[in-house]
Every structure is written in C-alpha cells, then in structure tokens.
GROMACS .gro file of C-alpha atoms in nm:
model
  445
    1MET     CA    1   4.090   2.993  -0.092
    2SER     CA    2   4.049   2.828   0.247
    3ASP     CA    3   4.007   2.453   0.277
    4GLN     CA    4   3.661   2.507   0.429
    5SER     CA    5   3.555   2.712   0.131
    6ILE     CA    6   3.675   2.445  -0.111
    7LEU     CA    7   3.496   2.175   0.086
    8ARG     CA    8   3.176   2.378   0.080
    9ILE     CA    9   3.191   2.431  -0.298
   10THR     CA   10   3.272   2.065  -0.357
   11ARG     CA   11   2.981   1.955  -0.141
   12GLU     CA   12   2.736   2.185  -0.319
   13ILE     CA   13   2.853   2.073  -0.666
   14LYS     CA   14   2.819   1.705  -0.573
   15HIS     CA   15   2.473   1.765  -0.427
   16ILE     CA   16   2.349   1.908  -0.760
   17GLN     CA   17   2.523   1.639  -0.966
   18HIS     CA   18   2.369   1.359  -0.761
   19ASN     CA   19   2.030   1.523  -0.724
   20ALA     CA   20   1.739   1.423  -0.943
   21ASP     CA   21   1.657   1.781  -1.043
   22LEU     CA   22   1.642   1.773  -1.423
   23SER     CA   23   1.649   2.151  -1.443
   24LEU     CA   24   2.008   2.199  -1.323
   25ALA     CA   25   2.349   2.070  -1.420
   26VAL     CA   26   2.697   2.182  -1.313
   27ALA     CA   27   3.052   2.110  -1.418
   28TYR     CA   28   3.402   2.241  -1.366
   29LYS     CA   29   3.754   2.188  -1.496
   30ASP     CA   30   3.952   1.955  -1.274
   31SER     CA   31   4.222   2.217  -1.234
   32ASP     CA   32   3.990   2.488  -1.104
   33ILE     CA   33   3.688   2.414  -0.885
   34ARG     CA   34   3.644   2.789  -0.818
   35ASN     CA   35   3.503   2.840  -1.166
   36VAL     CA   36   3.187   2.645  -1.235
   37THR     CA   37   2.977   2.619  -1.547
   38ALA     CA   38   2.605   2.557  -1.503
   39ILE     CA   39   2.304   2.476  -1.715
   40VAL     CA   40   1.955   2.596  -1.620
   41LEU     CA   41   1.665   2.442  -1.811
   42GLY     CA   42   1.409   2.693  -1.931
   43THR     CA   43   1.088   2.655  -1.729
   44PRO     CA   44   0.816   2.450  -1.903
   45GLY     CA   45   0.507   2.654  -1.994
   46THR     CA   46   0.705   2.972  -2.048
   47PRO     CA   47   0.869   3.124  -2.358
   48TYR     CA   48   1.199   2.984  -2.223
   49GLN     CA   49   1.064   2.629  -2.235
   50PHE     CA   50   1.334   2.361  -2.269
   51GLY     CA   51   1.604   2.609  -2.361
   52LEU     CA   52   1.938   2.519  -2.203
   53PHE     CA   53   2.085   2.838  -2.066
   54GLU     CA   54   2.448   2.840  -1.963
   55PHE     CA   55   2.600   3.037  -1.677
   56SER     CA   56   2.950   3.090  -1.540
   57ILE     CA   57   2.991   3.101  -1.162
   58SER     CA   58   3.313   3.224  -1.000
   59PHE     CA   59   3.363   3.168  -0.628
   60GLY     CA   60   3.582   3.405  -0.433
   61LYS     CA   61   3.820   3.304  -0.154
   62ASP     CA   62   3.576   3.419   0.115
   63TYR     CA   63   3.280   3.213  -0.009
   64PRO     CA   64   3.022   3.159   0.141
   65ALA     CA   65   3.062   3.483   0.335
   66THR     CA   66   3.007   3.659   0.002
   67PRO     CA   67   2.815   3.538  -0.303
   68PRO     CA   68   2.988   3.417  -0.618
   69ILE     CA   69   3.001   3.619  -0.937
   70VAL     CA   70   2.744   3.483  -1.180
   71GLN     CA   71   2.712   3.561  -1.549
   72ILE     CA   72   2.486   3.430  -1.823
   73THR     CA   73   2.689   3.318  -2.125
   74THR     CA   74   2.394   3.227  -2.347
   75THR     CA   75   2.380   3.574  -2.503
   76ASN     CA   76   2.471   3.524  -2.869
   77GLY     CA   77   2.812   3.675  -2.808
   78GLY     CA   78   2.684   3.960  -2.590
   79ARG     CA   79   2.414   4.061  -2.836
   80CYS     CA   80   2.102   3.919  -2.672
   81ARG     CA   81   1.930   4.019  -2.348
   82PHE     CA   82   1.710   3.728  -2.243
   83GLY     CA   83   1.506   3.920  -1.989
   84PRO     CA   84   1.497   4.222  -1.761
   85ASN     CA   85   1.731   4.043  -1.520
   86LEU     CA   86   1.948   3.861  -1.777
   87TYR     CA   87   2.164   4.118  -1.954
   88ALA     CA   88   2.329   4.088  -2.292
   89GLY     CA   89   2.664   4.165  -2.130
   90GLY     CA   90   2.622   3.869  -1.897
   91LYS     CA   91   2.504   4.042  -1.581
   92VAL     CA   92   2.245   3.853  -1.375
   93CYS     CA   93   2.038   4.088  -1.162
   94LEU     CA   94   1.945   3.913  -0.838
   95SER     CA   95   1.925   4.057  -0.489
   96ILE     CA   96   2.093   3.751  -0.339
   97LEU     CA   97   2.394   3.812  -0.564
   98GLY     CA   98   2.416   4.175  -0.465
   99THR     CA   99   2.357   4.283  -0.824
  100TRP     CA  100   2.012   4.424  -0.754
  101GLY     CA  101   1.875   4.614  -0.458
  102GLY     CA  102   1.598   4.392  -0.337
  103GLN     CA  103   1.391   4.413  -0.024
  104ARG     CA  104   1.526   4.356   0.323
  105GLY     CA  105   1.579   3.987   0.385
  106GLU     CA  106   1.649   3.907   0.020
  107GLU     CA  107   2.020   3.974   0.039
  108TRP     CA  108   2.287   3.707   0.043
  109SER     CA  109   2.353   3.493   0.346
  110SER     CA  110   2.593   3.203   0.400
  111ALA     CA  111   2.293   2.974   0.440
  112GLN     CA  112   2.233   3.006   0.067
  113GLY     CA  113   2.442   2.833  -0.195
  114LEU     CA  114   2.489   2.728  -0.556
  115GLU     CA  115   2.159   2.541  -0.585
  116SER     CA  116   1.954   2.826  -0.440
  117ILE     CA  117   2.122   3.068  -0.683
  118LEU     CA  118   2.039   2.851  -0.984
  119ILE     CA  119   1.680   2.801  -0.870
  120SER     CA  120   1.644   3.175  -0.826
  121ILE     CA  121   1.775   3.226  -1.179
  122GLN     CA  122   1.525   2.975  -1.315
  123SER     CA  123   1.245   3.166  -1.141
  124LEU     CA  124   1.335   3.463  -1.362
  125MET     CA  125   1.231   3.259  -1.664
  126SER     CA  126   0.862   3.318  -1.603
  127ASN     CA  127   0.558   3.305  -1.831
  128ASN     CA  128   0.545   3.685  -1.838
  129PRO     CA  129   0.901   3.815  -1.821
  130TYR     CA  130   0.788   4.168  -1.915
  131GLU     CA  131   0.665   4.211  -1.559
  132ASN     CA  132   1.007   4.123  -1.416
  133GLU     CA  133   1.119   4.475  -1.502
  134PRO     CA  134   1.081   4.704  -1.196
  135GLY     CA  135   0.786   4.934  -1.245
  136TYR     CA  136   0.613   4.703  -1.488
  137GLN     CA  137   0.469   4.453  -1.238
  138GLY     CA  138   0.096   4.428  -1.293
  139ALA     CA  139   0.106   4.673  -1.587
  140HIS     CA  140  -0.228   4.628  -1.764
  141ALA     CA  141  -0.246   4.926  -1.995
  142PRO     CA  142  -0.322   4.830  -2.357
  143GLU     CA  143   0.031   4.927  -2.460
  144ASP     CA  144   0.181   4.713  -2.188
  145GLN     CA  145  -0.032   4.416  -2.280
  146GLU     CA  146   0.083   4.445  -2.642
  147ASN     CA  147   0.445   4.482  -2.532
  148SER     CA  148   0.412   4.186  -2.298
  149GLN     CA  149   0.291   3.956  -2.578
  150ALA     CA  150   0.555   4.084  -2.819
  151TYR     CA  151   0.825   4.022  -2.555
  152ILE     CA  152   0.706   3.665  -2.502
  153GLU     CA  153   0.706   3.602  -2.877
  154LYS     CA  154   1.062   3.717  -2.934
  155ILE     CA  155   1.198   3.538  -2.627
  156ARG     CA  156   1.036   3.214  -2.746
  157HIS     CA  157   1.201   3.255  -3.088
  158GLU     CA  158   1.545   3.339  -2.953
  159THR     CA  159   1.526   3.060  -2.695
  160LEU     CA  160   1.498   2.812  -2.980
  161ARG     CA  161   1.766   2.984  -3.188
  162ILE     CA  162   2.025   3.069  -2.925
  163ALA     CA  163   1.962   2.839  -2.629
  164VAL     CA  164   1.881   2.523  -2.827
  165ILE     CA  165   2.008   2.530  -3.185
  166GLN     CA  166   2.329   2.734  -3.179
  167PRO     CA  167   2.521   2.535  -2.916
  168LEU     CA  168   2.437   2.207  -3.087
  169GLU     CA  169   2.534   2.337  -3.431
  170SER     CA  170   2.867   2.440  -3.282
  171SER     CA  171   2.917   2.107  -3.102
  172LEU     CA  172   2.824   1.905  -3.413
  173GLY     CA  173   3.024   2.122  -3.651
  174ILE     CA  174   2.720   2.228  -3.855
  175GLN     CA  175   2.796   2.533  -4.070
  176SER     CA  176   2.551   2.802  -4.180
  177ASP     CA  177   2.521   2.639  -4.524
  178GLY     CA  178   2.428   2.305  -4.370
  179THR     CA  179   2.763   2.136  -4.426
  180VAL     CA  180   2.929   1.958  -4.138
  181LYS     CA  181   3.292   2.006  -4.037
  182PRO     CA  182   3.483   1.824  -3.763
  183SER     CA  183   3.382   1.965  -3.429
  184GLU     CA  184   3.736   2.056  -3.333
  185ASN     CA  185   3.739   2.318  -3.610
  186LYS     CA  186   3.498   2.547  -3.435
  187ASN     CA  187   3.479   2.903  -3.564
  188LEU     CA  188   3.224   3.112  -3.379
  189GLY     CA  189   3.062   3.347  -3.623
  190GLU     CA  190   2.787   3.605  -3.614
  191ASP     CA  191   2.523   3.346  -3.530
  192ASP     CA  192   2.724   3.155  -3.274
  193ASP     CA  193   2.697   3.185  -2.900
  194CYS     CA  194   3.035   3.285  -2.759
  195ASP     CA  195   3.082   3.149  -2.409
  196ASP     CA  196   3.365   3.057  -2.178
  197SER     CA  197   3.408   2.705  -2.315
  198PHE     CA  198   3.773   2.747  -2.405
  199ASP     CA  199   4.032   2.666  -2.141
  200ASP     CA  200   4.258   2.970  -2.123
  201GLU     CA  201   4.551   2.766  -1.993
  202ASP     CA  202   4.593   2.500  -2.257
  203GLY     CA  203   4.358   2.609  -2.538
  204THR     CA  204   4.150   2.292  -2.519
  205PHE     CA  205   3.775   2.307  -2.565
  206PHE     CA  206   3.575   2.266  -2.246
  207GLU     CA  207   3.227   2.149  -2.346
  208PRO     CA  208   3.089   1.959  -2.046
  209PHE     CA  209   2.725   1.967  -2.154
  210ALA     CA  210   2.753   1.856  -2.517
  211ASP     CA  211   2.603   1.513  -2.454
  212LEU     CA  212   2.339   1.653  -2.216
  213ARG     CA  213   2.228   1.897  -2.485
  214LYS     CA  214   2.203   1.620  -2.746
  215ARG     CA  215   2.002   1.387  -2.524
  216ARG     CA  216   1.764   1.661  -2.415
  217PHE     CA  217   1.729   1.773  -2.777
  218LEU     CA  218   1.607   1.424  -2.875
  219TRP     CA  219   1.367   1.425  -2.579
  220TYR     CA  220   1.221   1.767  -2.651
  221PHE     CA  221   1.242   1.777  -3.031
  222ASP     CA  222   0.866   1.725  -3.071
  223SER     CA  223   0.800   2.006  -2.821
  224TYR     CA  224   1.032   2.239  -3.009
  225MET     CA  225   0.849   2.160  -3.337
  226GLN     CA  226   0.514   2.209  -3.169
  227ALA     CA  227   0.627   2.547  -3.032
  228ILE     CA  228   0.713   2.658  -3.385
  229LYS     CA  229   0.380   2.533  -3.521
  230GLU     CA  230   0.188   2.731  -3.259
  231ALA     CA  231   0.399   3.047  -3.277
  232GLU     CA  232   0.451   3.077  -3.653
  233PRO     CA  233   0.094   3.200  -3.737
  234GLN     CA  234   0.126   3.480  -3.481
  235VAL     CA  235   0.403   3.665  -3.665
  236ARG     CA  236   0.510   3.749  -4.021
  237ARG     CA  237   0.827   3.604  -4.159
  238ARG     CA  238   1.111   3.855  -4.129
  239GLN     CA  239   0.900   4.066  -3.894
  240ARG     CA  240   1.131   4.273  -3.676
  241PHE     CA  241   1.129   4.225  -3.301
  242GLU     CA  242   0.955   4.495  -3.101
  243THR     CA  243   1.186   4.698  -2.879
  244MET     CA  244   1.075   4.709  -2.517
  245PRO     CA  245   1.063   5.036  -2.322
  246PHE     CA  246   1.333   4.916  -2.082
  247GLU     CA  247   1.573   4.792  -2.351
  248THR     CA  248   1.873   5.003  -2.448
  249GLU     CA  249   2.096   5.017  -2.749
  250ASP     CA  250   2.360   4.785  -2.605
  251ASN     CA  251   2.134   4.575  -2.382
  252CYS     CA  252   1.844   4.443  -2.583
  253MET     CA  253   1.706   4.159  -2.794
  254ARG     CA  254   1.705   4.264  -3.156
  255GLY     CA  255   1.635   4.055  -3.461
  256HIS     CA  256   1.352   3.919  -3.671
  257PHE     CA  257   1.127   3.615  -3.682
  258ASN     CA  258   1.211   3.331  -3.913
  259TYR     CA  259   1.043   3.016  -3.795
  260PRO     CA  260   1.078   2.827  -4.126
  261GLU     CA  261   1.456   2.862  -4.094
  262LEU     CA  262   1.447   2.751  -3.727
  263ARG     CA  263   1.247   2.446  -3.832
  264ARG     CA  264   1.506   2.358  -4.096
  265ARG     CA  265   1.787   2.401  -3.849
  266LEU     CA  266   1.617   2.185  -3.587
  267ILE     CA  267   1.572   1.905  -3.838
  268ARG     CA  268   1.933   1.942  -3.951
  269VAL     CA  269   2.058   1.916  -3.592
  270LYS     CA  270   1.847   1.607  -3.532
  271GLU     CA  271   1.979   1.443  -3.848
  272ALA     CA  272   2.337   1.511  -3.733
  273ILE     CA  273   2.274   1.367  -3.384
  274LEU     CA  274   2.118   1.054  -3.531
  275LYS     CA  275   2.399   1.014  -3.779
  276GLU     CA  276   2.645   1.034  -3.490
  277MET     CA  277   2.440   0.776  -3.299
  278HIS     CA  278   2.436   0.534  -3.590
  279ASN     CA  279   2.813   0.574  -3.631
  280TRP     CA  280   2.881   0.463  -3.272
  281PRO     CA  281   2.848   0.088  -3.346
  282ILE     CA  282   3.090   0.126  -3.636
  283GLU     CA  283   3.344   0.295  -3.410
  284GLY     CA  284   3.268   0.032  -3.149
  285LEU     CA  285   3.356  -0.258  -3.377
  286GLU     CA  286   3.696  -0.106  -3.432
  287ALA     CA  287   3.737  -0.072  -3.055
  288LYS     CA  288   3.640  -0.437  -3.019
  289LYS     CA  289   3.901  -0.546  -3.276
  290GLN     CA  290   4.164  -0.357  -3.078
  291GLU     CA  291   4.035  -0.519  -2.756
  292ALA     CA  292   3.983  -0.178  -2.601
  293SER     CA  293   3.904  -0.186  -2.230
  294LEU     CA  294   3.558  -0.037  -2.281
  295ALA     CA  295   3.463  -0.299  -2.539
  296VAL     CA  296   3.576  -0.574  -2.300
  297SER     CA  297   3.383  -0.414  -2.012
  298LEU     CA  298   3.060  -0.379  -2.212
  299GLN     CA  299   3.087  -0.740  -2.329
  300SER     CA  300   3.129  -0.852  -1.970
  301GLN     CA  301   2.840  -0.642  -1.848
  302TYR     CA  302   2.618  -0.784  -2.120
  303GLU     CA  303   2.706  -1.143  -2.022
  304GLN     CA  304   2.640  -1.074  -1.656
  305ILE     CA  305   2.301  -0.917  -1.728
  306VAL     CA  306   2.195  -1.214  -1.947
  307GLU     CA  307   2.304  -1.455  -1.679
  308ASP     CA  308   2.111  -1.262  -1.418
  309PHE     CA  309   1.797  -1.275  -1.633
  310LYS     CA  310   1.828  -1.653  -1.648
  311HIS     CA  311   1.863  -1.685  -1.271
  312ARG     CA  312   1.566  -1.457  -1.209
  313HIS     CA  313   1.355  -1.631  -1.478
  314ASN     CA  314   1.277  -1.294  -1.634
  315PHE     CA  315   1.055  -1.374  -1.929
  316THR     CA  316   0.956  -1.017  -2.015
  317VAL     CA  317   1.286  -0.928  -2.174
  318ASP     CA  318   1.539  -1.088  -2.404
  319LEU     CA  319   1.876  -0.929  -2.463
  320ARG     CA  320   2.133  -0.974  -2.739
  321LEU     CA  321   2.422  -0.796  -2.905
  322VAL     CA  322   2.353  -0.700  -3.266
  323HIS     CA  323   2.620  -0.868  -3.482
  324GLU     CA  324   2.802  -0.948  -3.158
  325ASN     CA  325   2.882  -0.577  -3.121
  326PRO     CA  326   2.903  -0.466  -2.757
  327PHE     CA  327   2.820  -0.111  -2.868
  328LEU     CA  328   2.479  -0.202  -3.011
  329TRP     CA  329   2.239  -0.391  -2.788
  330GLU     CA  330   1.890  -0.510  -2.872
  331LEU     CA  331   1.636  -0.564  -2.597
  332ILE     CA  332   1.316  -0.745  -2.689
  333TYR     CA  333   1.044  -0.646  -2.447
  334PHE     CA  334   0.736  -0.868  -2.409
  335GLY     CA  335   0.449  -0.675  -2.253
  336ARG     CA  336   0.391  -0.783  -1.897
  337PRO     CA  337   0.054  -0.959  -1.840
  338MET     CA  338  -0.229  -0.754  -1.685
  339THR     CA  339  -0.072  -0.422  -1.792
  340GLN     CA  340  -0.144  -0.185  -2.076
  341LEU     CA  341   0.148  -0.342  -2.269
  342ASP     CA  342   0.017  -0.696  -2.229
  343GLY     CA  343   0.061  -0.891  -2.552
  344GLY     CA  344   0.294  -0.639  -2.716
  345VAL     CA  345   0.642  -0.712  -2.845
  346PHE     CA  346   0.883  -0.425  -2.881
  347LYS     CA  347   1.236  -0.416  -3.015
  348ILE     CA  348   1.450  -0.165  -2.830
  349LYS     CA  349   1.784  -0.062  -2.979
  350ILE     CA  350   2.049   0.064  -2.734
  351TYR     CA  351   2.329   0.255  -2.903
  352LEU     CA  352   2.646   0.287  -2.696
  353SER     CA  353   2.922   0.540  -2.754
  354PRO     CA  354   3.291   0.445  -2.755
  355ARG     CA  355   3.310   0.727  -2.500
  356PHE     CA  356   3.057   0.571  -2.261
  357PRO     CA  357   2.969   0.669  -1.993
  358GLU     CA  358   3.073   1.030  -2.070
  359GLU     CA  359   2.831   1.001  -2.359
  360GLN     CA  360   2.518   0.825  -2.249
  361PRO     CA  361   2.327   0.562  -2.454
  362ARG     CA  362   2.060   0.651  -2.705
  363VAL     CA  363   1.756   0.423  -2.673
  364VAL     CA  364   1.509   0.375  -2.958
  365VAL     CA  365   1.181   0.183  -2.933
  366GLU     CA  366   1.044  -0.003  -3.237
  367PRO     CA  367   0.776  -0.019  -3.367
  368GLU     CA  368   0.594   0.303  -3.279
  369LEU     CA  369   0.464   0.309  -2.923
  370PHE     CA  370   0.211   0.568  -2.811
  371HIS     CA  371   0.354   0.651  -2.471
  372TYR     CA  372   0.433   0.976  -2.291
  373ARG     CA  373   0.791   0.853  -2.236
  374VAL     CA  374   0.847   0.767  -2.601
  375SER     CA  375   0.882   1.036  -2.867
  376LYS     CA  376   0.720   1.005  -3.209
  377ASP     CA  377   1.047   0.877  -3.356
  378GLY     CA  378   1.094   0.620  -3.078
  379THR     CA  379   1.341   0.800  -2.848
  380LEU     CA  380   1.287   0.675  -2.493
  381CYS     CA  381   1.316   0.906  -2.191
  382TYR     CA  382   1.439   0.709  -1.891
  383PHE     CA  383   1.652   0.757  -1.579
  384PRO     CA  384   1.912   0.501  -1.468
  385LYS     CA  385   2.009   0.507  -1.102
  386ARG     CA  386   2.375   0.473  -1.197
  387THR     CA  387   2.470   0.598  -1.542
  388GLU     CA  388   2.801   0.407  -1.562
  389GLU     CA  389   2.648   0.058  -1.537
  390MET     CA  390   2.440  -0.097  -1.813
  391ARG     CA  391   2.243  -0.308  -1.568
  392HIS     CA  392   2.086   0.007  -1.431
  393HIS     CA  393   2.011   0.129  -1.784
  394ILE     CA  394   1.824  -0.192  -1.867
  395GLU     CA  395   1.625  -0.174  -1.546
  396ALA     CA  396   1.536   0.191  -1.604
  397ILE     CA  397   1.429   0.123  -1.961
  398VAL     CA  398   1.181  -0.142  -1.849
  399GLU     CA  399   1.058   0.078  -1.561
  400ALA     CA  400   0.992   0.368  -1.798
  401LEU     CA  401   0.790   0.148  -2.033
  402GLU     CA  402   0.581  -0.006  -1.754
  403GLU     CA  403   0.518   0.314  -1.563
  404GLU     CA  404   0.143   0.374  -1.539
  405SER     CA  405   0.088   0.626  -1.259
  406ALA     CA  406   0.367   0.881  -1.287
  407PRO     CA  407   0.329   1.229  -1.135
  408TYR     CA  408   0.309   1.500  -1.398
  409ASP     CA  409   0.649   1.642  -1.489
  410PRO     CA  410   0.674   1.801  -1.835
  411ARG     CA  411   1.052   1.762  -1.826
  412THR     CA  412   1.015   1.382  -1.845
  413THR     CA  413   0.739   1.360  -2.108
  414VAL     CA  414   0.867   1.350  -2.466
  415ASN     CA  415   0.543   1.294  -2.660
  416PRO     CA  416   0.327   1.612  -2.632
  417GLU     CA  417   0.016   1.447  -2.772
  418ALA     CA  418   0.036   1.146  -2.540
  419SER     CA  419   0.117   1.365  -2.241
  420LYS     CA  420  -0.181   1.589  -2.301
  421LEU     CA  421  -0.415   1.290  -2.303
  422PHE     CA  422  -0.255   1.103  -2.014
  423TRP     CA  423  -0.276   1.399  -1.775
  424GLY     CA  424  -0.596   1.544  -1.918
  425SER     CA  425  -0.958   1.473  -1.832
  426PRO     CA  426  -1.091   1.122  -1.755
  427GLU     CA  427  -1.209   1.104  -2.116
  428ASP     CA  428  -0.862   1.205  -2.235
  429ARG     CA  429  -0.710   0.927  -2.026
  430LYS     CA  430  -0.945   0.678  -2.193
  431ASN     CA  431  -0.833   0.802  -2.531
  432TYR     CA  432  -0.471   0.768  -2.423
  433ASN     CA  433  -0.528   0.407  -2.315
  434ARG     CA  434  -0.701   0.331  -2.645
  435ALA     CA  435  -0.413   0.479  -2.847
  436LEU     CA  436  -0.161   0.292  -2.635
  437ARG     CA  437  -0.344  -0.038  -2.678
  438ARG     CA  438  -0.369   0.014  -3.056
  439SER     CA  439   0.007   0.063  -3.075
  440VAL     CA  440   0.061  -0.248  -2.863
  441GLN     CA  441  -0.163  -0.454  -3.094
  442LYS     CA  442   0.016  -0.325  -3.401
  443SER     CA  443   0.350  -0.438  -3.255
  444VAL     CA  444   0.258  -0.800  -3.321
  445GLU     CA  445   0.082  -0.759  -3.657
   0.00000   0.00000   0.00000
C-alpha cells in the first residue's frame, strides 16, 4: 500500500475517533491499519434502535481510487439477514461500494471515505426496512403492509438478541444456563455471533468495543426494556418469524419470538456488568498495595483536582476517595442556586477500572434523580472532553447534571420517561420540572 493511501486511512480513522458522532466507532489492530473494525449504532426510532452492529472494512492498496470491502459481522454466525441490504453472509449492498447497481452519480469516488460509508450503512437501518428491497418502495397493498409490520417486528427482536445481548454475553462469559465463566474461555455456540474478533496471527482475542458496548448498555437498558414491553403484546411467545418475499433459504432471518427470555437475558447482562463494576475497587486496592503506576497516577489526579477546587472556591462539589481507594471516588454535588437542582444534595459514585482509560468510569447518582441524563438506576450519561484525564470527567459530570437546554438527541438521553416529558409539550415540560424538583427535595429528606 502506498504511503499516501496509509496516510489517508489514518486520517479518516482519527477523524471518526475524535469526532463527537455517537453513532460511529472504529478500531484496528496496531499491526494492520488496512483492516478496520467499525460499530454503527442502530438508528433511534427504528427497529434497529440502539443495536450495536459490527462491520469489517478492508482497504486495498489503491484506496481511495477504489472503495474498501465492507462486510457486516453481526449476523449470528452467518444465519441472520438484518435487512434487504445487509446479507446473512456479510455482504453490504451499497452503490458507493460497487456491490449494488445504483443510479448514476451514486457510485464510488475518491471524495468519499470511511465516514461516508458508515453513515450510508446507518441510513439502511430505517423505520421501514421492507421498502429498502428494490421493487417494494411505496408498496401499499394489504399483503405488503402486513409483511412490512412483520419485518419490523422480527428485526426489533433480533436486534436485541444479536446486536445487543449476544456480544455482551460473550464478552462477560455468560453461558446459556446463566453461569459465568472467565471471558478468555470463549466458545461461540449456536446462539453466539461469530465475527472477526480473533487475531489470525497470534490467536489473541481482538475485542475493541467491549467497554463501549457495556457503557452503552447501561445507558440504553431502560430503552431496551421499554422496547420489549411495547413489542411483547404484539406477538405470541414462540411465534415463528414471517418469511419475506425477498428472503431466500440461505439469506434470511428465521427464528421465533421470545421476549420473556430476552428480558431475562438483559437483566442477567446488567447484573454481570454491575458486578464487574463493583469489583473494580477491590482490584484497585490490590493495585494500590503494589504501588502500580495507574494507582499512583489516579491518586495524584485526585489531589490536583481537590487543590484546584480550593483555589477556585468551588462550593458546589466536594470530592473524596472512598476508603482512600483511588479507584472509587465520591463526588458530593450541592445543587447550584437559581437552578432546578437548587437545594439538592447528591452523592455520585465514580468507579474506576484498573484498566483505565481503556475501560471508562461508571458513574452512579444517588439518591434517585429524575433527569433525562440519569437512568432509573442512577447511571449518568456524560461526555468528557478528554477521556484519559479525571479532571475532564468531573467537569463533564457536573455539566451533564446542570444542563437545562440541551438539543434533543435520543442517543444521549437515558431515561425514556424523563426524555418524553422534557422534549414534549409545554405541559409535559412543566411535569418534568415538577418531577425533577420532587427528586431534588427528596435528596435532602
């Protein structure tokens, strides 16, 4: 591959990694920048909502003169076709990739790149994927309307099962019987999603998005549960999926509905993630005893932040280490005067991994706060400017709590009930403010 091609790929990867687009993530093995793994977040408001779909992208030596080869790897081991353009065998049908004969002007050009490819893929995850099949656009016959709804229902079910639950069960070592085995003993079975995570050269497991999946899972858990609650009455348990007219024997989405089982598995995954989170401080204490460099660094960062608070006379927050453990911080937030949080006192636990910053902190707000950035169990959704420095995490936590006029973005709202009220009618907003104030008042009772 030419140096110019490598520079182009490197630049495009860094652009996505440093961009604020929450829908895309990319990674590659240090030894091979030509082969990239990407995550595309399922579009909110569609049956793909908040699924994390994985793709492999292979760049040829003449890139960008020719497009890369792109394959979807979230296919349940080649058994699930996630849409007319997303084949069970991995093929992604897009005119810009040269895998579909689109209209003139839709073909690949060197002006396009990795980001435009991923955005185009996300556009395939629409609210009516049935119409993405050529010849079915605008199909309104009664049979087509029934098929369209049936297609939406089974994609929603399989998004939860294959694009949310399975990768996390594999990463966490959760077996089909609910037992947990060490994650290094991964055995992909009939219900596991086989992808290209294994490094062919040294046999090590390449899992760049494990922490991203866990953090997003905690953010979107309430939305996943709500999706099940809304979809479950529409189908019978064990009801078989309807086969679409354009599906074939080896390129389809077959299976049956079992929302009670998906609910159990979601809860099991959450319990495993929280158990892992609560184990971090225990691991951290051992790292502190051994005077590990990360423990020393976190202790130093904590002391610098506290000293900075003193100099700035910041009276809205108080920070301490729980049991002098640099891997478990406690931030006491005093509601800023003249805001919706005025008078409230909230205890915010910050759990830090011994593998920080590769694994990002988990932040939990106590007591319950009715806020669109805080899930029902207290998980806070926030965005530090620099993920490797705790100072930026603290600043972002406070900013998220005090945010009062955010633009609507369903990817950053983790409390469906609060979000619906905050961005609803004027009367809804009043009800949101009342619920928020009630939770603030309860925080000091």
